[in-house]
Tab-separated table of C-alpha atoms and ligand atoms in Angstrom:
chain	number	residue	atom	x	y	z
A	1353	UNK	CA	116.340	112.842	114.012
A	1354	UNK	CA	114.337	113.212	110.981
A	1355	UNK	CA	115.612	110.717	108.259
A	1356	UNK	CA	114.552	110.693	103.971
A	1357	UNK	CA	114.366	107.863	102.480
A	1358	UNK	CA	114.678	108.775	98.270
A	1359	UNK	CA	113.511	105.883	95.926
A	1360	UNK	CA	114.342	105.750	92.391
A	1361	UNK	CA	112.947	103.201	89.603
A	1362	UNK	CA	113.488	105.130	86.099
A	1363	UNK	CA	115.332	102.939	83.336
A	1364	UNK	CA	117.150	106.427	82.037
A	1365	UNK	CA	120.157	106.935	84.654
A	1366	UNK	CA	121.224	110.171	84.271
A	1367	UNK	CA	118.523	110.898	81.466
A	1368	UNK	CA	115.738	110.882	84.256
A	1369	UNK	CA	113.110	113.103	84.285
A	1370	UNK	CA	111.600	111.807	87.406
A	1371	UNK	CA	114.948	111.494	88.975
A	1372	UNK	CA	116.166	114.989	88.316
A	1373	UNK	CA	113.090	116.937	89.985
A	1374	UNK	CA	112.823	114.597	92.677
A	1375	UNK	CA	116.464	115.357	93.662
A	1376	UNK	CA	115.244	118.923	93.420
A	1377	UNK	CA	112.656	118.078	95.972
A	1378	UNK	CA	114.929	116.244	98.086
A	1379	UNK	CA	117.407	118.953	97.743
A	1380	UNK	CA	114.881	121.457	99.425
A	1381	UNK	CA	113.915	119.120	102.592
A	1382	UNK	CA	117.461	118.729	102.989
A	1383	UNK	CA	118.161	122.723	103.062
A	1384	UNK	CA	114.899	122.326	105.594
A	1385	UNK	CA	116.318	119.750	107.392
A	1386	UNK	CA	119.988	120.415	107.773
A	1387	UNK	CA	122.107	117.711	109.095
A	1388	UNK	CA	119.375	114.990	108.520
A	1389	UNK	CA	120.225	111.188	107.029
A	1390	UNK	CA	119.266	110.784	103.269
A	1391	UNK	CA	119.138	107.287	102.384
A	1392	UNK	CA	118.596	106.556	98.503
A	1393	UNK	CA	117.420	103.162	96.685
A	1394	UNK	CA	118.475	103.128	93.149
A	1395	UNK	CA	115.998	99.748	92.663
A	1396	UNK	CA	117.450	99.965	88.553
A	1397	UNK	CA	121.263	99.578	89.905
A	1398	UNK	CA	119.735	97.292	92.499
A	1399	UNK	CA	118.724	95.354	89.597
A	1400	UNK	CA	115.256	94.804	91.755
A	1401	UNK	CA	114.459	91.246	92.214
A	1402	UNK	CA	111.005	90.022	91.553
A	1403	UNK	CA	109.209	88.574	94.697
A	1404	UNK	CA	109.461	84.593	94.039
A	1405	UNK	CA	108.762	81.384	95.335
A	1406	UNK	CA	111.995	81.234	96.828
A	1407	UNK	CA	111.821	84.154	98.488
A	1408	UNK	CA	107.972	83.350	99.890
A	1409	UNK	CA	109.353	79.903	101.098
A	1410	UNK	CA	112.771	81.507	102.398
A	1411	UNK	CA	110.419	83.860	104.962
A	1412	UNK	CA	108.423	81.430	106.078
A	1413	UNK	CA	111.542	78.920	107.350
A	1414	UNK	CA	113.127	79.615	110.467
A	1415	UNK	CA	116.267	81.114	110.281
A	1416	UNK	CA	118.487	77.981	110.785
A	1417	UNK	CA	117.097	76.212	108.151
A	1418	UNK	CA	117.559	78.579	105.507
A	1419	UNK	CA	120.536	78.281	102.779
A	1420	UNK	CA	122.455	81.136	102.275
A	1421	UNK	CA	120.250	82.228	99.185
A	1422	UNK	CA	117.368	81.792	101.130
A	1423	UNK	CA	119.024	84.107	104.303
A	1424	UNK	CA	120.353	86.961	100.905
A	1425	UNK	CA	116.556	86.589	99.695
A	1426	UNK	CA	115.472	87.333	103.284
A	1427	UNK	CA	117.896	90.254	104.026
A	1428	UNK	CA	116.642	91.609	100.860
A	1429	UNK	CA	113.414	91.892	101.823
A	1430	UNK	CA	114.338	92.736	105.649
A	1431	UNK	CA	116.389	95.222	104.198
A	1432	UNK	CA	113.948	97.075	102.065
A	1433	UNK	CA	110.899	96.987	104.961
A	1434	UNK	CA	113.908	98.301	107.258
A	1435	UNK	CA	114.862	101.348	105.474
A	1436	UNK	CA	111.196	102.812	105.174
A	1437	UNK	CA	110.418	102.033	108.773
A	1438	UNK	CA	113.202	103.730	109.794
A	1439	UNK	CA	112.208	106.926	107.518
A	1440	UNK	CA	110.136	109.949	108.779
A	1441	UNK	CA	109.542	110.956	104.935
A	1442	UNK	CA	110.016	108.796	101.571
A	1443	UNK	CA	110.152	110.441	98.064
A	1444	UNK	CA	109.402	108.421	95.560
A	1445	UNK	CA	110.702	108.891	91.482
A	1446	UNK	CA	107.870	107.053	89.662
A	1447	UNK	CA	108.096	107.618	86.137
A	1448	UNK	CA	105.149	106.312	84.083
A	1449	UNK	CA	105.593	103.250	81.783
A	1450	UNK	CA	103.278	102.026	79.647
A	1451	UNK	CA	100.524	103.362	81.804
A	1452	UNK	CA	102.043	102.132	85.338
A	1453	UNK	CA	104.760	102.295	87.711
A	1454	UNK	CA	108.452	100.859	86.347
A	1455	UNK	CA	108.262	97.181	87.387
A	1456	UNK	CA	111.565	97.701	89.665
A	1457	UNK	CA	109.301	99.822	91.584
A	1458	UNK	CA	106.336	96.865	91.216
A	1459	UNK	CA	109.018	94.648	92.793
A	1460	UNK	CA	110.204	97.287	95.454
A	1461	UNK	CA	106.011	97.295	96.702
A	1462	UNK	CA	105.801	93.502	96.662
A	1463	UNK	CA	108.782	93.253	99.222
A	1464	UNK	CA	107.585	95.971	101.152
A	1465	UNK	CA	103.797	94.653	101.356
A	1466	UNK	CA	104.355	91.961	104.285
A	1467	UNK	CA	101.603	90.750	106.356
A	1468	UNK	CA	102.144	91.036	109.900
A	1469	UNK	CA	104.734	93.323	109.075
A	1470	UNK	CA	103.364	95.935	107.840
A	1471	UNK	CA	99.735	95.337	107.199
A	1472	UNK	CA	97.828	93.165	108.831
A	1473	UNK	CA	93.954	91.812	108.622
A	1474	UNK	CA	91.583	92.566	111.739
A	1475	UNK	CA	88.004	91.494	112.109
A	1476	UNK	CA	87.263	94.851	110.190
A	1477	UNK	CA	89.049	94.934	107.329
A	1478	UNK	CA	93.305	95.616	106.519
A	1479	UNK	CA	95.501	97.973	108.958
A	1480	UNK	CA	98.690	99.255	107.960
A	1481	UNK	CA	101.351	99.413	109.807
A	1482	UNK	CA	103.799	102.042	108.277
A	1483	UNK	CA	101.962	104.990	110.130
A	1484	UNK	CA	103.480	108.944	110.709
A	1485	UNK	CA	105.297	109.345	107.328
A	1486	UNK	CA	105.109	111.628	104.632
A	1487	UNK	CA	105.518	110.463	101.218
A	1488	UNK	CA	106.020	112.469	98.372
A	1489	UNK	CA	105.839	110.904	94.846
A	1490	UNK	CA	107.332	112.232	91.592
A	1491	UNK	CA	106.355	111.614	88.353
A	1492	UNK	CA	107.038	112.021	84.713
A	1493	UNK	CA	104.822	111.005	81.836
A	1494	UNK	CA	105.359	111.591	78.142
A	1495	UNK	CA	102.035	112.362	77.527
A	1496	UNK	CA	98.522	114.207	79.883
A	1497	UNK	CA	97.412	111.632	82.237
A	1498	UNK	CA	96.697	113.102	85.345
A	1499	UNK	CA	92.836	112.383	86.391
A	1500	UNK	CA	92.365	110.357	83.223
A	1501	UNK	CA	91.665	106.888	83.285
A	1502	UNK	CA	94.965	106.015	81.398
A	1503	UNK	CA	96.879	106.777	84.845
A	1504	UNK	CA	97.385	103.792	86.583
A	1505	UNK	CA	100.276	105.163	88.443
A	1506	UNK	CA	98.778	107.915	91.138
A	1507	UNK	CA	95.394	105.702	91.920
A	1508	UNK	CA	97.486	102.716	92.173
A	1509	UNK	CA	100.458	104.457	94.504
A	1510	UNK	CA	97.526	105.692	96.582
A	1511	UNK	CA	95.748	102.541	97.259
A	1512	UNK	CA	98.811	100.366	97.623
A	1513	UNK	CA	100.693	102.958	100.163
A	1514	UNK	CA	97.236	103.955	102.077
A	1515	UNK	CA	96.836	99.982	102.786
A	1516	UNK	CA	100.208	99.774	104.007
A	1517	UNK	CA	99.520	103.044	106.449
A	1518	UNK	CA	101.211	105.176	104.086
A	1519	UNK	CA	97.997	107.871	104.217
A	1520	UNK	CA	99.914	111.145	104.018
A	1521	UNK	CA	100.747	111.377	100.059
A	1522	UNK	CA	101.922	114.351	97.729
A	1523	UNK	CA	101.963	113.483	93.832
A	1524	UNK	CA	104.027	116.117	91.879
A	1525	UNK	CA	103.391	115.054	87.930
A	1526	UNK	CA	105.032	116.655	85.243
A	1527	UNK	CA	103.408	115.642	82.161
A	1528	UNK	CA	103.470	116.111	78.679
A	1529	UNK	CA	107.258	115.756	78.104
A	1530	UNK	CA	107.472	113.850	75.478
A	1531	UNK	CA	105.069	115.826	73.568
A	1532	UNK	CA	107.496	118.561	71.994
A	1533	UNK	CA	109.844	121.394	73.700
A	1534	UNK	CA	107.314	123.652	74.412
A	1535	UNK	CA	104.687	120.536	76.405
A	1536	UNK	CA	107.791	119.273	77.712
A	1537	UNK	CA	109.151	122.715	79.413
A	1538	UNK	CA	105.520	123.419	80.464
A	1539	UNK	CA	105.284	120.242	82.314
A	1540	UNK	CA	108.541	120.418	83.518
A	1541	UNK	CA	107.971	124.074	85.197
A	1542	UNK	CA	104.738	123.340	86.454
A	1543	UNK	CA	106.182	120.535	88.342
A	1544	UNK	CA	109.059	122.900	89.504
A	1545	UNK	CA	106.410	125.300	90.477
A	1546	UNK	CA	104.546	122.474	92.303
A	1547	UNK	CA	107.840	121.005	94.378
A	1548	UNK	CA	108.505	125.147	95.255
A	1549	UNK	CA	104.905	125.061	97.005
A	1550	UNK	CA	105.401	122.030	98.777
A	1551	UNK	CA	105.328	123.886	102.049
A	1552	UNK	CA	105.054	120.564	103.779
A	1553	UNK	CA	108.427	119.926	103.510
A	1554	UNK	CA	109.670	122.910	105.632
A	1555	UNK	CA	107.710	121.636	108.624
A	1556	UNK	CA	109.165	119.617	111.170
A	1557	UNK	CA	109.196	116.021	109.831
B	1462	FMN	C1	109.520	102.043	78.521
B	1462	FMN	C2	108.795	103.341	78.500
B	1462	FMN	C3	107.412	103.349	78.536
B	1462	FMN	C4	106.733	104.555	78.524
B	1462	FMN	N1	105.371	104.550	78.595
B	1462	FMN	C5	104.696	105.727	78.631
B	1462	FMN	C6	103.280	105.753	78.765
B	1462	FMN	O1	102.607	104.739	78.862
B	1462	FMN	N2	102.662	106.964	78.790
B	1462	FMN	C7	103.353	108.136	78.716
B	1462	FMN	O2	102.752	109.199	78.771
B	1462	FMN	N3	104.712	108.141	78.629
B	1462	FMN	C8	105.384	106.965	78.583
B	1462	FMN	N4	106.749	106.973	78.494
B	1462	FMN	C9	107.452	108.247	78.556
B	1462	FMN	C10	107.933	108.486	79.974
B	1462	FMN	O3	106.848	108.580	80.876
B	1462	FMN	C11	108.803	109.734	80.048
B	1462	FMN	O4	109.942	109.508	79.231
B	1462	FMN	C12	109.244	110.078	81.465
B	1462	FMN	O5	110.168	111.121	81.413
B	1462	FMN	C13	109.840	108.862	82.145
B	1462	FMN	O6	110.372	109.201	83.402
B	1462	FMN	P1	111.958	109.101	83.651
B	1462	FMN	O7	112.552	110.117	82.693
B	1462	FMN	O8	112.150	109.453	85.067
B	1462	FMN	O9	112.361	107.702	83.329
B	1462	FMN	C14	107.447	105.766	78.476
B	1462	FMN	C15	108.848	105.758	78.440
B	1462	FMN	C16	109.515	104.551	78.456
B	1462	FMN	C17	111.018	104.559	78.454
């Protein structure tokens, strides 16, 4: 059975720009998929831990010589590689700050990013290893970023997710929202208009 997994890294709670449309877009693969599992990460109520030293030297001990922080700090990370090998498609709220992705979401990539897990090095060059998914990434901005060099969030998602395997990628942006009412509806309706098109999402997966 097709399975979502939904991602969420704003700092705004119910405020979320990036949040709100991306429910919208999870709303319409659920009325797509009816019956389907929708599994949601909240990484700010999480309170996403930053990869650490600890958690490095916790993976790399067999499992009967870990502590019990070492085995949470390992679940944590088994945990989090789990849920998006288990999902078909992953949506993705990444709202921009300061340039970049939220640094829950930073966190979120560094625990997913696991050699031998789910990349690994060959002879010629990196494979990933989280193949056959669709990911769909929304995000709002404040200001116009899109294609501009002060967007470090869609190159970034791209390269980090494509070395992983994750190749299949939809960005929906809506920009300009912090730039008065009428920027701010323009970009938000454009995005709607964007997540309406996503025809993707009807097909099977
Ligand atoms: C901490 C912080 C940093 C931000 N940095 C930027 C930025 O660099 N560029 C920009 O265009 N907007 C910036 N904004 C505006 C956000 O991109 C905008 O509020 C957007 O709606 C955030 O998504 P969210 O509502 O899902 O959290 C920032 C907002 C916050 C709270």
């Amino acid at each position: 059975m097709s399975s979502l997994l939904f991602v969420t890294s704003s700092i705004l709670g119910q405020n979320s720009k990036s949040r709100e449309l991306a429910d919208e877009l999870v709303a319409k693969w659920r009325s797509a998929h009816p019956g389907a599992q929708v599994v949601t990460r909240e990484l700010t109520v999480d309170n996403a831990p930053h990869l650490s030293l600890e958690t490095i030297g916790a993976l790399g001990k067999p499992t009967q010589d870990r502590t019990t922080d070492e085995q949470a700090r390992v679940d944590y990370a088994d945990g989090i590689i789990a849920q998006v090998e288990a999902a078909v498609t992953i949506v993705i709220a990444a709202p921009m700050y300061n340039f970049s992705i939220p640094s829950a979401l930073k966190a979120w990539i560094d625990h997913l990013a696991r050699a031998g897990r789910t990349f690994r090095y060959t002879e010629t060059g990196p494979v990933g290893l989280l193949t056959n998914k669709k990911v769909y990434v929304v995000s709002a901005r404040g200001g116009i970023h899109a294609g501009q060099p002060s967007d470090f969030v869609e190159p970034y998602l791209r390269v980090v997710l494509g070395f992983l395997g994750l190749t299949d990628v939809k960005f929906v942006n809506a920009e300009g929202l912090a730039m008065g009412a009428e920027p701010a509806a323009k970009g938000l309706a454009a995005a709607r208009t964007a997540i309406a098109e996503l025809s993707s999402i009807a097909k099977a997966a």
